[in-house]
Tab-separated table of C-alpha atoms in Angstrom:
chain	number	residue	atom	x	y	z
A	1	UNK	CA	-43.075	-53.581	-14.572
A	2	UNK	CA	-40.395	-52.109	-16.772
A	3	UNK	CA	-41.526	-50.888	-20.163
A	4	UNK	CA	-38.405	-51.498	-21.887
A	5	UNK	CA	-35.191	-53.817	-21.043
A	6	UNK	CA	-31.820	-53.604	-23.296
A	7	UNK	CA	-29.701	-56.310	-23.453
A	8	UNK	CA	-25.891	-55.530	-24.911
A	9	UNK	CA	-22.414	-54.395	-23.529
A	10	UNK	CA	-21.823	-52.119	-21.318
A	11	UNK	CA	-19.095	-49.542	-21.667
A	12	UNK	CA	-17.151	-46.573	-20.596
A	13	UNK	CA	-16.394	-44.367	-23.148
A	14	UNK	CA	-12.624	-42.166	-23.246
A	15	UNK	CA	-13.084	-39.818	-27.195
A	16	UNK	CA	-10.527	-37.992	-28.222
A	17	UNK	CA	-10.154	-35.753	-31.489
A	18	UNK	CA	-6.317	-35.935	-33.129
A	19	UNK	CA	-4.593	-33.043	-34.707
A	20	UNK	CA	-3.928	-35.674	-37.462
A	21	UNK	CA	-4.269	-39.433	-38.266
A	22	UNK	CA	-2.764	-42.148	-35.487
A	23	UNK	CA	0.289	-43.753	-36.949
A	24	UNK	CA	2.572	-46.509	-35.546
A	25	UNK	CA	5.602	-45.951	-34.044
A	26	UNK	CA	4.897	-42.147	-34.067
A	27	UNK	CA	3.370	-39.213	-31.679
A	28	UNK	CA	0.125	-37.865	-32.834
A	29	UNK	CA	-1.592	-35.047	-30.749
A	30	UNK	CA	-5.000	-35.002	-28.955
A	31	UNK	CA	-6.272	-31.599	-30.230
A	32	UNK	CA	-9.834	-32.256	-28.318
A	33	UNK	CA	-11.228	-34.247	-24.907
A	34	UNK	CA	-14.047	-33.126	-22.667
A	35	UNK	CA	-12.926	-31.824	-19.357
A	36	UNK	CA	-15.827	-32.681	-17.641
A	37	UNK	CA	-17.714	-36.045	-19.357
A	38	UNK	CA	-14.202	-38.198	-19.526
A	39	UNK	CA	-15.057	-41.562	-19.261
A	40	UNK	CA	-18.767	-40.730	-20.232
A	41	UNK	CA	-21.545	-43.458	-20.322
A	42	UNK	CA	-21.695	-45.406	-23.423
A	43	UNK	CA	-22.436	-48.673	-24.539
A	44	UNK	CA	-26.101	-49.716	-27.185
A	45	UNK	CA	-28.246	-50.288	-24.060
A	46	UNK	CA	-27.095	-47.474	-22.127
A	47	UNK	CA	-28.005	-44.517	-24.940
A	48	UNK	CA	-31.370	-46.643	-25.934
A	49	UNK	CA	-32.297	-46.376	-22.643
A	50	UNK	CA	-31.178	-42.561	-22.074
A	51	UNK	CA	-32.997	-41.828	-25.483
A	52	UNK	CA	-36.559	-44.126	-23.705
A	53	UNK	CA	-36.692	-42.968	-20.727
A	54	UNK	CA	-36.893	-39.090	-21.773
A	55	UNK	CA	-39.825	-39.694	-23.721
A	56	UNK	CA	-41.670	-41.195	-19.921
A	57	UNK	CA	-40.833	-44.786	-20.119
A	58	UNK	CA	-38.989	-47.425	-17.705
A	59	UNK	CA	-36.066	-48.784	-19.229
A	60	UNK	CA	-33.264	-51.372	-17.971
A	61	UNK	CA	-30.363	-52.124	-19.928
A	62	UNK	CA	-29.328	-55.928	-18.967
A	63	UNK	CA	-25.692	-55.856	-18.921
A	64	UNK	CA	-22.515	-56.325	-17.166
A	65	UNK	CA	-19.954	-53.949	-15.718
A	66	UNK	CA	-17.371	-54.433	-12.827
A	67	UNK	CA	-17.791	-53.921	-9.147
A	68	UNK	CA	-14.832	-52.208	-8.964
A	69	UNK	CA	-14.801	-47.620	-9.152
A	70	UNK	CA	-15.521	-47.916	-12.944
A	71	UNK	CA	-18.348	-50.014	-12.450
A	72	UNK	CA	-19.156	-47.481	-10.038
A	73	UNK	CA	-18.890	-44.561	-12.540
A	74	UNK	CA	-21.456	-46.459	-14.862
A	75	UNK	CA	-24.100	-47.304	-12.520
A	76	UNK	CA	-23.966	-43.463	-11.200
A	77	UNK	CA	-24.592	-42.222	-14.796
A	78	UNK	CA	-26.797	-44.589	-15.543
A	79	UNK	CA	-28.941	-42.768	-12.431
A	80	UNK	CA	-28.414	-39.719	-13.383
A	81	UNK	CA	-30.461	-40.147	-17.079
A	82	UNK	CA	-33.049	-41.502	-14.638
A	83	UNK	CA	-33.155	-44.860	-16.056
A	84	UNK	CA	-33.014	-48.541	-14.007
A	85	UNK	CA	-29.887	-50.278	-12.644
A	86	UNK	CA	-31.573	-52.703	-11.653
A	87	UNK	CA	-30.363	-55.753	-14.879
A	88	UNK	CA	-27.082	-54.093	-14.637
A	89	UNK	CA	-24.723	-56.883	-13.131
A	90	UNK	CA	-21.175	-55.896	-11.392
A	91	UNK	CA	-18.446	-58.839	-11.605
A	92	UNK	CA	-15.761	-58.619	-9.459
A	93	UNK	CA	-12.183	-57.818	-10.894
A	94	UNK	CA	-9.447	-54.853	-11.748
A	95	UNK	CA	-11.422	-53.596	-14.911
A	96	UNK	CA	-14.852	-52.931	-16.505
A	97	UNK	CA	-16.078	-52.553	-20.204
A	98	UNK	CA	-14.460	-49.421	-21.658
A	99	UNK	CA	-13.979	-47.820	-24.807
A	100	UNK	CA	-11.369	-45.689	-26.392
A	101	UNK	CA	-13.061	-43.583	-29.243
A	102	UNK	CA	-10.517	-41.943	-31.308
A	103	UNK	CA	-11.677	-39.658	-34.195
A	104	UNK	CA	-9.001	-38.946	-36.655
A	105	UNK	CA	-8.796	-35.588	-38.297
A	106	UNK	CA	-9.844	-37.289	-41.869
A	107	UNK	CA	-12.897	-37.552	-40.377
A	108	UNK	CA	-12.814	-41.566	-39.466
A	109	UNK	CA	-13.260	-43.079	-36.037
A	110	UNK	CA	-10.886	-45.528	-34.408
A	111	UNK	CA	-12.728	-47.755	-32.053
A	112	UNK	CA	-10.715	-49.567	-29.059
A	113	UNK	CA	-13.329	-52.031	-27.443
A	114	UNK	CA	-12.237	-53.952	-23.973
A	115	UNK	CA	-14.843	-56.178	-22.844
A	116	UNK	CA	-13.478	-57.097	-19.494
A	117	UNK	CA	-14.702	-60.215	-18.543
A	118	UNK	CA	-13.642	-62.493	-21.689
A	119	UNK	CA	-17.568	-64.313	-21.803
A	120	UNK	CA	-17.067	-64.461	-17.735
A	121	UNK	CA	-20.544	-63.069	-18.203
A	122	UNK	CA	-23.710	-65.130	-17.166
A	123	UNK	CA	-27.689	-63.717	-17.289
A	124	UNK	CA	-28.849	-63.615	-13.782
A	125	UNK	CA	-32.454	-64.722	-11.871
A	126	UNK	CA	-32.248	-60.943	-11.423
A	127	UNK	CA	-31.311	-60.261	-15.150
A	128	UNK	CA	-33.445	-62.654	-16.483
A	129	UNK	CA	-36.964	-61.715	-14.530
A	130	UNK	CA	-36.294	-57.748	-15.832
A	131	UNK	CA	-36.098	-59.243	-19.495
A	132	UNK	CA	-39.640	-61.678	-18.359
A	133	UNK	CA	-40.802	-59.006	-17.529
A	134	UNK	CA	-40.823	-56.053	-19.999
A	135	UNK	CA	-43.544	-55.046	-22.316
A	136	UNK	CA	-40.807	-54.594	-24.409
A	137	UNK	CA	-37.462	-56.315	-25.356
A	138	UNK	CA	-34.743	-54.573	-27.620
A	139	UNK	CA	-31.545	-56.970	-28.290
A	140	UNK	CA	-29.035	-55.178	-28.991
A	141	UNK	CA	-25.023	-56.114	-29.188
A	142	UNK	CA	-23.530	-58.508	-26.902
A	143	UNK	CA	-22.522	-61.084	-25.237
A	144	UNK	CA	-22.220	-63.336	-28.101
A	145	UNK	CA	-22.247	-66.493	-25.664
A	146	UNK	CA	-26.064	-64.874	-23.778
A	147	UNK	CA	-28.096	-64.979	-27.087
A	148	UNK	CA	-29.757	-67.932	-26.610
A	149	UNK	CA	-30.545	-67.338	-22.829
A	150	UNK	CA	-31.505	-63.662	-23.329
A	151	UNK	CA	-34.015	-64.836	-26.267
A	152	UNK	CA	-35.253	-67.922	-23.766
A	153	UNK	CA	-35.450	-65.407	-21.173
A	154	UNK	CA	-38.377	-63.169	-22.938
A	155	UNK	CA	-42.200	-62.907	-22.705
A	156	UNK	CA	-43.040	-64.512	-26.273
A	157	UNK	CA	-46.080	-62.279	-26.104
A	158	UNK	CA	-44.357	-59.252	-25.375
A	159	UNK	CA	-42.404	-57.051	-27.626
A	160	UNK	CA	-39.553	-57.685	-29.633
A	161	UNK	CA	-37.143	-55.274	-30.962
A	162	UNK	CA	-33.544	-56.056	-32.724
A	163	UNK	CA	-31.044	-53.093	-33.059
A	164	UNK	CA	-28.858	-54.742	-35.632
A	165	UNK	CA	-25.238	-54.482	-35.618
A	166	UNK	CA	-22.659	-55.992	-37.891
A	167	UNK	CA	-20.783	-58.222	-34.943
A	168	UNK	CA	-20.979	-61.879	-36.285
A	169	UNK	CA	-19.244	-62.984	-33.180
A	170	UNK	CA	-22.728	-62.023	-31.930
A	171	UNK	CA	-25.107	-61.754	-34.067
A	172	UNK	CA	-24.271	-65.094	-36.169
A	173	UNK	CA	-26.415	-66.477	-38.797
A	174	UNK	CA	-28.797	-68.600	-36.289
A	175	UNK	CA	-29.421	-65.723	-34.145
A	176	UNK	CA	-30.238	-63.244	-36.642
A	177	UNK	CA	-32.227	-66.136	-38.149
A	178	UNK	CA	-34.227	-65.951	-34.996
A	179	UNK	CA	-33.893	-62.276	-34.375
A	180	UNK	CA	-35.804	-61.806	-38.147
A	181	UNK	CA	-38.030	-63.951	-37.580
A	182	UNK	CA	-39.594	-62.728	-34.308
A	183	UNK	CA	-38.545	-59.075	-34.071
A	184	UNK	CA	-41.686	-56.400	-33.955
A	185	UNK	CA	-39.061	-53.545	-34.989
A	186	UNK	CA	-35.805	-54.042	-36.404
A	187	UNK	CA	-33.170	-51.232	-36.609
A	188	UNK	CA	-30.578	-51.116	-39.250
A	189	UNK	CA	-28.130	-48.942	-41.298
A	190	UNK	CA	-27.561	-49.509	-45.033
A	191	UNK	CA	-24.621	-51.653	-44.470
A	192	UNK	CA	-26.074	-54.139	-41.808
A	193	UNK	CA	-29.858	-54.606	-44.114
A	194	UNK	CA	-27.936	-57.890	-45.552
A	195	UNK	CA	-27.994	-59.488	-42.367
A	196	UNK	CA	-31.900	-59.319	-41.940
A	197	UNK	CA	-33.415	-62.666	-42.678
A	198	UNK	CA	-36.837	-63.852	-43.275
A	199	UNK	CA	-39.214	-61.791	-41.395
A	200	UNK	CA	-42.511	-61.888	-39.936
A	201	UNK	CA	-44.839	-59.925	-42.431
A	202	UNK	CA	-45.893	-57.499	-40.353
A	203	UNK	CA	-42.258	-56.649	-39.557
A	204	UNK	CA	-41.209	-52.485	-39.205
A	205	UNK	CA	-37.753	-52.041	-40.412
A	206	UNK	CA	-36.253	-48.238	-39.723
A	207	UNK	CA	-33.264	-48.039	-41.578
A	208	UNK	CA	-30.808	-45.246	-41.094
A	209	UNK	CA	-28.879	-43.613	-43.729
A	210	UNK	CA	-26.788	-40.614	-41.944
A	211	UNK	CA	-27.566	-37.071	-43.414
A	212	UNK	CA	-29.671	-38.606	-46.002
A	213	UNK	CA	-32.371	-39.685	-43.338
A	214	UNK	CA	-34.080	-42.539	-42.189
A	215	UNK	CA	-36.474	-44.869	-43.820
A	216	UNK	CA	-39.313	-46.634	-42.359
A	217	UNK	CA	-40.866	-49.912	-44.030
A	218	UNK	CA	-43.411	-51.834	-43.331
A	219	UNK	CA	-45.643	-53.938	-45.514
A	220	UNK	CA	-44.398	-52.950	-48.554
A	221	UNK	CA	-44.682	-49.547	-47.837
A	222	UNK	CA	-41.751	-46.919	-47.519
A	223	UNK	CA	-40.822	-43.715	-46.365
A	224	UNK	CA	-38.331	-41.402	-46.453
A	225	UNK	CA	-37.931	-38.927	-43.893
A	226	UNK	CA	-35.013	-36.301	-44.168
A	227	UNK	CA	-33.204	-34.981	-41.812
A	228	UNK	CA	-31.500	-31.281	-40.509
A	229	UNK	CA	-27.746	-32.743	-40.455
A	230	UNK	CA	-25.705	-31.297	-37.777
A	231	UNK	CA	-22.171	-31.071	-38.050
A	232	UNK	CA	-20.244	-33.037	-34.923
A	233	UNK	CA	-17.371	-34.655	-35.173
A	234	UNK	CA	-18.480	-36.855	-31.963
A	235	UNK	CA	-21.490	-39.156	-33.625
A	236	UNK	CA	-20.704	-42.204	-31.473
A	237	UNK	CA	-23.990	-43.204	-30.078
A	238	UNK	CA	-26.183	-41.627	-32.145
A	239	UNK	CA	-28.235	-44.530	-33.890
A	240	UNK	CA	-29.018	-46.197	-30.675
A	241	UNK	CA	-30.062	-42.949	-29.594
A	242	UNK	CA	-32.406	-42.688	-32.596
A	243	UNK	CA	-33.700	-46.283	-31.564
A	244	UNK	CA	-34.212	-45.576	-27.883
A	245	UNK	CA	-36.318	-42.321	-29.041
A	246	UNK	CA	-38.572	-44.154	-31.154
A	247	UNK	CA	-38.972	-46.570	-29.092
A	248	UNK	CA	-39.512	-44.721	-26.186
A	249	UNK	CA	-42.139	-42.506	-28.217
A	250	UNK	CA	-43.605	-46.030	-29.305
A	251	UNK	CA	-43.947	-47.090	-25.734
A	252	UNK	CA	-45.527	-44.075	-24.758
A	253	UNK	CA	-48.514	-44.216	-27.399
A	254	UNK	CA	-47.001	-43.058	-30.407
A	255	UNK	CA	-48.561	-45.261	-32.775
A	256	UNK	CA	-47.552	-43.806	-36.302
A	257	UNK	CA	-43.743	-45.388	-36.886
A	258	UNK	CA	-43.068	-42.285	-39.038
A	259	UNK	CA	-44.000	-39.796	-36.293
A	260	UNK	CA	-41.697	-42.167	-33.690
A	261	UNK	CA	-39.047	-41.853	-36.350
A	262	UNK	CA	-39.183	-37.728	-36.056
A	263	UNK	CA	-38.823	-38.315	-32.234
A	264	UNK	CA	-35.778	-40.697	-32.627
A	265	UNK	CA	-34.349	-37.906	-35.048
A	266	UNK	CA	-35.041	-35.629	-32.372
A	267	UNK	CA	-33.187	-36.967	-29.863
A	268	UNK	CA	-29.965	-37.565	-31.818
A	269	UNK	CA	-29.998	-33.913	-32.624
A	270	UNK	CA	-30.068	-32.676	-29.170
A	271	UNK	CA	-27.402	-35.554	-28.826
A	272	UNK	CA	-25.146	-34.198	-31.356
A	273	UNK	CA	-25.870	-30.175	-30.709
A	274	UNK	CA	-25.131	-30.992	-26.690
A	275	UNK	CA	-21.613	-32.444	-28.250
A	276	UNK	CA	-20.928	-30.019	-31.057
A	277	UNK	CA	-19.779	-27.718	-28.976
A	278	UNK	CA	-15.676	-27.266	-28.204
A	279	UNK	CA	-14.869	-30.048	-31.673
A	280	UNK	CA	-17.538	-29.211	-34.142
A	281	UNK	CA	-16.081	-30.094	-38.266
């Protein structure tokens, strides 16, 4: 039985750093790209499960990529963090989910999303017994058009966990209706706590604020944890990291939220010292 299954888009990420700020109908230079990682894995499910399954878990992201050499590039990575291909579904065509991640020298991030299969997508019998299946369910972005299915899919007495993003082509006011309503754990940055609805009472909310920290809530009690910030230009990734580290130290027996929080913190520091290196600030 898998521990933990991730539902969301897949993707293949291509960052580059500029020598200045893109501007149209002119040449800007690319002053930084990895040699080595370029496309790298990305995509929410794919780091939450990379973060999980380091901490001794199963995870499976659900998602869809093409059967086509990209497709093959993602599956392969996905192997090599040790973590399950088996919800990962390949669609036949030229292309697969990819992302161009373009960080601008004023610091901002340009973010070129392609996702392929235009809602060609469809949850499998395969897909759908990983998500039955799972101790523990974390919904995170995409497809729009699977919400309902993923959400029917699920053990209602396992786990649910929501890692919020604001996409309200996905994540529309039903489904995070839902999503508030029956969600164990809900992730969230500052900007994306408006789209939380009514919540169970019980409900943990770990909300992450950058280099001021993290907060964890839960039944009217808060905490703030700081954090050791680390200076990367390359953060893409990083909060679903944080998510797939607490939950993966939650799914291992870690039953104090604040001491799954350190982990999560944890983990996007090795994340962001691993990249620092070669395009640091």
């Amino acid at each position: 039985m898998t521990q933990l299954a991730v539902t969301g888009y897949a993707s293949l990420d291509y960052p580059v750093a500029l020598s200045g700020r893109a501007e149209g109908n002119a040449t800007t230079h690319i002053k930084w790209r990895s040699a080595e990682d370029w496309p790298r894995l990305g995509g929410c499910p794919a780091y939450v499960a990379a973060a999980a399954v380091s901490h001794g878990v199963t995870a499976s992201p659900v998602c869809w990529t093409g059967a086509n050499r990209e497709g093959d590039l993602f599956v392969s990575a996905l192997e090599k963090k040790g973590v399950s291909t088996a919800g990962v579904d390949r669609i036949a065509g030229e292309r697969a989910p990819s992302a161009m991640l373009i960080y601008q020298s004023d610091g901002s991030c340009i973010c070129l999303y392609d996702p392929a299969f235009g809602g060609a997508e469809t949850l499998t019998d395969v897909q759908a017994r990983v998500i039955a299946d799972a101790e523990n369910l974390c919904v995170t972005v995409g497809p729009g058009h699977l919400m309902d299915a993923i959400l029917a899919a699920r053990n209602p007495q396992g786990r649910l966990s929501w890692v919020l993003k604001n996409d309200l082509n996905c994540f529309t006011p039903e489904i995070c209706r839902r999503l508030s309503a029956d969600a164990e754990i809900i992730f969230c940055n500052r900007h994306e706590r408006g789209l939380i609805a009514e919540t169970r009472e019980d409900v943990l909310i770990v909300e992450t604020q950058g280099a001021e920290g993290v907060v964890v809530e839960r039944c009217g009690e808060r905490t703030e944890i700081a954090v050791e910030p680390v200076s990367a230009l390359d953060t893409t990734g990083a909060g679903d990291t944080f998510a797939g580290g607490f939950l993966g130290a939650w799914s291992s027996g870690v039953d104090d939220p604040v001491e799954a929080a350190r982990c999560g913190i944890a983990d996007v520091r090795s994340l962001l010292v691993e990249r620092s290196g070669g395009h640091l600030e």
